[in-house]
XYZ file of C-alpha atoms in Angstrom:
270
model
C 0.000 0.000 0.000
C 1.555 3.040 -1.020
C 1.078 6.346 1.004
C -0.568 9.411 -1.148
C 1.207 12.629 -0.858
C -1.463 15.318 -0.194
C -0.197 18.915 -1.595
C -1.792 21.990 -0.194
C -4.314 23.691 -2.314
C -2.792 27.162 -3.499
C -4.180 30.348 -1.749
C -7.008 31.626 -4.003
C -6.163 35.486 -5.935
C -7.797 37.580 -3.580
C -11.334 39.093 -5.162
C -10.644 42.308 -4.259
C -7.233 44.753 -3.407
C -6.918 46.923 -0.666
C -6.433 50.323 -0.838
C -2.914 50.355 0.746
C -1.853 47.326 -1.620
C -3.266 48.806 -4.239
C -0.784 52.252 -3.089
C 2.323 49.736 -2.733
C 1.122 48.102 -6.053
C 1.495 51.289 -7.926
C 4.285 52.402 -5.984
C 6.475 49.200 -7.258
C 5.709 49.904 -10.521
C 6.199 53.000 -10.330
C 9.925 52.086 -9.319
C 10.208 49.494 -12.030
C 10.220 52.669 -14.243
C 11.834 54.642 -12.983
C 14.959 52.213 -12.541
C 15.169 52.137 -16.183
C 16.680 55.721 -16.056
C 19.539 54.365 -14.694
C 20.612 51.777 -16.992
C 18.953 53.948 -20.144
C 20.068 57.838 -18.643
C 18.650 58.907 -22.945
C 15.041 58.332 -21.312
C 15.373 62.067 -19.648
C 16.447 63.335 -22.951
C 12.638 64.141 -23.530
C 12.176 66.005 -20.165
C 15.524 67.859 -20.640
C 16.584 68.566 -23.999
C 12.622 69.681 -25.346
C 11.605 71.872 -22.444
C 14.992 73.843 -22.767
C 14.585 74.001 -26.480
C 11.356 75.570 -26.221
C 12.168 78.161 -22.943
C 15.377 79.499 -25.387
C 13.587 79.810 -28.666
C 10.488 81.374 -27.426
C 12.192 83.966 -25.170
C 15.335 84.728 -27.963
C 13.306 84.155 -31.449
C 9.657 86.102 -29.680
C 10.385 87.580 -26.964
C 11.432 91.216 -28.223
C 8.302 90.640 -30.830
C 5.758 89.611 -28.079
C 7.109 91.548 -24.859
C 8.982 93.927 -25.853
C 12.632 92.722 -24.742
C 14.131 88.791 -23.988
C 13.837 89.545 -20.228
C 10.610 90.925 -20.148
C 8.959 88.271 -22.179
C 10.904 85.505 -19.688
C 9.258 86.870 -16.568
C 5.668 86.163 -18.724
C 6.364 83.215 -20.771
C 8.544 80.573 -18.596
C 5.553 79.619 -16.359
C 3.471 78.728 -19.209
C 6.322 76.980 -20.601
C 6.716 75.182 -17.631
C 2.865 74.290 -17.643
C 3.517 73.893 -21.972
C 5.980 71.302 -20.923
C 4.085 69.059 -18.233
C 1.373 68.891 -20.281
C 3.254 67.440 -23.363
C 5.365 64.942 -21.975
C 1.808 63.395 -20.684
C 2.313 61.849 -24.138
C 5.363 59.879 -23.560
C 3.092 58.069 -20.577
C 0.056 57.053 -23.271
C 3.531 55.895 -25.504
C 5.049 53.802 -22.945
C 1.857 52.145 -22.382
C 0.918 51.243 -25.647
C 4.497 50.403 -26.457
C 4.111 48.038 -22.925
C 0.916 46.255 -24.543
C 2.454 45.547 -28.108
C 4.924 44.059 -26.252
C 2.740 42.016 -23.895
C 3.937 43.103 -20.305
C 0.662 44.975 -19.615
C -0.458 41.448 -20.438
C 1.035 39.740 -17.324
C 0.331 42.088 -15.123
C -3.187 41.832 -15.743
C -2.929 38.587 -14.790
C -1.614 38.904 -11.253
C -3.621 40.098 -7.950
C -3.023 43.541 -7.873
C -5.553 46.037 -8.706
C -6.832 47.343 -12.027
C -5.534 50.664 -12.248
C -1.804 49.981 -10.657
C -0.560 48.996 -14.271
C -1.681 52.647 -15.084
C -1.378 54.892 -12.300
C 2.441 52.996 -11.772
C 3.412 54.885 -15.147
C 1.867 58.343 -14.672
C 3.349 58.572 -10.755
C 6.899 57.051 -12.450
C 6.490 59.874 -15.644
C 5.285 62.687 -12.866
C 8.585 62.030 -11.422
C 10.317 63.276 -14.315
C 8.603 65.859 -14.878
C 9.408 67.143 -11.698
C 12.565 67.519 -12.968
C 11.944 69.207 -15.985
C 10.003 71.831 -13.944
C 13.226 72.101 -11.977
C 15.204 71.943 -14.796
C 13.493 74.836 -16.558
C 13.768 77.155 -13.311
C 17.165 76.707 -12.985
C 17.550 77.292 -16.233
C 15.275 80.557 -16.370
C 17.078 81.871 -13.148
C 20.404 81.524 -15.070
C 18.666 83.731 -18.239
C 17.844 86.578 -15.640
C 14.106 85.271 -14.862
C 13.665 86.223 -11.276
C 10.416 84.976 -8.798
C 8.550 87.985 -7.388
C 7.393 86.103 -4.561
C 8.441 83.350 -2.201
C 10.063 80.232 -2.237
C 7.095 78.295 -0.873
C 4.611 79.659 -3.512
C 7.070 78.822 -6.381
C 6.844 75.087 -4.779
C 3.088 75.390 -4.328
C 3.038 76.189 -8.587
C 5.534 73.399 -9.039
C 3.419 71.038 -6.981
C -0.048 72.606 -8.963
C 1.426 71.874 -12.436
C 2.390 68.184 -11.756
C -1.251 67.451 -9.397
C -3.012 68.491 -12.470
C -0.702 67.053 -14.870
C -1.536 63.570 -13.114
C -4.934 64.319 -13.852
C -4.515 65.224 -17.079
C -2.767 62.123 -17.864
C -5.335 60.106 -17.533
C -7.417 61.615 -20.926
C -3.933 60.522 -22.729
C -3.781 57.437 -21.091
C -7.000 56.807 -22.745
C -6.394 57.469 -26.337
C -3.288 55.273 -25.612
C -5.782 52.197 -24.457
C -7.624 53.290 -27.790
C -5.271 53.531 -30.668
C -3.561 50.714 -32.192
C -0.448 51.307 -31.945
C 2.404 54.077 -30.025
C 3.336 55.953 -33.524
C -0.972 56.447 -33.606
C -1.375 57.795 -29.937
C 1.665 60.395 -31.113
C -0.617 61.726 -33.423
C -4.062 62.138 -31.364
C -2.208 63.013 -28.354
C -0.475 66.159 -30.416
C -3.874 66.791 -31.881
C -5.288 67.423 -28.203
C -2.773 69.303 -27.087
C -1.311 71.596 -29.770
C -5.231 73.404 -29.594
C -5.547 73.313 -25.663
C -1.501 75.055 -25.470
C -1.442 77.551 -28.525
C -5.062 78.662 -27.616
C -4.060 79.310 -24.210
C -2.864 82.323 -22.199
C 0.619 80.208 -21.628
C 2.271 82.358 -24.770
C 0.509 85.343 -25.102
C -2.066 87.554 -23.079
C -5.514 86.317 -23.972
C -6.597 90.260 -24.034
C -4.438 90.157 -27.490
C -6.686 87.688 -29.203
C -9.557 87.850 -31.295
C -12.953 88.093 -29.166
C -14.360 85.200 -30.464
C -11.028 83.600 -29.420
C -11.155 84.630 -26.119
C -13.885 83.391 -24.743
C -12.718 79.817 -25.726
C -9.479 80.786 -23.807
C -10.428 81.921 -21.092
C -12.369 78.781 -20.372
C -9.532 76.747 -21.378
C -7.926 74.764 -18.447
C -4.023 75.394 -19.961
C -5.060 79.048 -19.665
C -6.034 78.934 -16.281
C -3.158 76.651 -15.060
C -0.749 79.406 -16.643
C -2.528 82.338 -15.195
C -2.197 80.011 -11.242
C 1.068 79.237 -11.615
C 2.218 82.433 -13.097
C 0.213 84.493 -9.877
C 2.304 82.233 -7.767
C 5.603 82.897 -9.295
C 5.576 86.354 -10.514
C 2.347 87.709 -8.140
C -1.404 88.696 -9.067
C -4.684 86.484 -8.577
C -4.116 83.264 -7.422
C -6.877 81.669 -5.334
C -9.922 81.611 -9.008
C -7.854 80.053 -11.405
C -5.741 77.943 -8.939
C -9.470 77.031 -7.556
C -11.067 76.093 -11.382
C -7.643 74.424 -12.345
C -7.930 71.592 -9.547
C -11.557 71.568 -10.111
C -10.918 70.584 -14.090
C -8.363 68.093 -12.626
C -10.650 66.391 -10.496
C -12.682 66.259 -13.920
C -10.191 64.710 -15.688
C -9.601 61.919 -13.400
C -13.359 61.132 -12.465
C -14.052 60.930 -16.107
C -10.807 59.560 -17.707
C -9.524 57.003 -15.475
C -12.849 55.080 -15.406
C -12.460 55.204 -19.110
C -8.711 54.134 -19.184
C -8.584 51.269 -17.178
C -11.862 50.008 -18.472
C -9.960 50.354 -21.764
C -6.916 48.887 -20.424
C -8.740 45.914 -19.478
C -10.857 45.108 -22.433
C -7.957 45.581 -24.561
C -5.793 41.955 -25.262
């Protein structure tokens, strides 16, 4: 008579993830991002090279045009190149998550016990990350070209930390259109569609007082416009507490509408 071995039945997935794994769960892969920098340093290229690009040919090239003089225009224009900037490089998080499905990883991870949105929110905290550097990157940056903060050090951290709360909102639309479209070259193209309207319509370049009236309406109401006009009052002084106010109200929009969509999205898609 032969004795039968009796193995113990694996622990059953859990149905449902707490919040504070879910936190940890987005935390890790968060991380796992972020450590790529260090093997792959080119991956800040985008957050370095681009935002300084655009601060040095819009204050040199416009500046004397639009304001007057180079310094003068800097004082105006490097907040809402800051906010220009954040917003943007929300496309290379819909990228990296397409890119992540064509090449099956968002595939496993679906497959383990960890909540639905960590695959998601991991790369927006990871890509929020770097953009804090590029916001840091283009203040040094504007400091060394003579731009100078007309008000404290703790409101120029309250508009850093405004930008990159309602970036992470903002991320989620992106994220979106990258569950969406096919493929990374496609969500490129819709993601530059959104934004090159919302930015170039916005008070981030120019006074919205300069544009057509049938224009300004439309910008005034734009959420670029009033993210420029918050984090410019906290930089350089004037209103703060209206736009600051409908800026974090259109981010809580973007994430009560847009991360339902994405990770439903995210999980329909194969």
């Amino acid at each position: 008579m032969s004795a039968m071995t009796m193995q113990p039945a694996a622990d059953p997935l859990p149905a449902r993830v707490g919040p504070l794994q879910a936190v940890q769960q987005t935390c890790s892969l968060a991380w796992r991002t972020l450590v790529q920098v260090k093997h792959n340093p080119l991956e800040l290229m985008d957050f370095s090279v681009q935002p300084i690009m655009f601060l040095l040919l819009f204050v040199y090239v416009f500046g004397g045009a639009i304001g007057g003089s180079a310094h003068g225009y800097l004082q105006f224009v490097l907040p809402g190149i800051i906010v220009q900037n954040s917003l943007f490089t929300t496309m290379n998080t819909a990228v990296g998550l397409s890119t992540d499905l064509d090449k099956g990883f968002s595939s496993r991870l679906r497959a383990l016990p960890i909540a639905r949105f960590t695959p998601l929110g991991g790369r927006i905290v990871a890509d929020i990350a770097k953009q804090a550097w590029a916001v840091a990157l283009l203040f040094a940056v504007g400091s060394a070209m003579g731009f100078r903060a007309q008000t404290s050090g703790l409101a120029v951290l309250a508009a850093a930390g405004l930008v990159l709360v309602f970036t992470l909102a903002f991320a989620w639309a992106l994220v979106w259109v990258g569950m969406l479209v096919a493929n990374p070259e496609k969500v490129q193209i819709f993601g530059f569609v959104v934004l090159f309207p919302l930015t170039f319509t916005s008070g981030a370049f120019v006074r919205t007082a300069t544009m057509p009236g049938w224009l300004q309406a439309f910008s005034k109401a734009n959420p670029v416009t009033l993210l420029a006009d918050a984090t410019r009052a906290l930089m350089v002084g004037g209103p703060v507490a209206a736009p600051a106010v409908e800026s974090l109200l259109y981010a809580a929009g973007f994430v009560a509408v847009f991360g339902p969509l994405a990770v439903r999205a995210f999980m329909r898609r194969g």
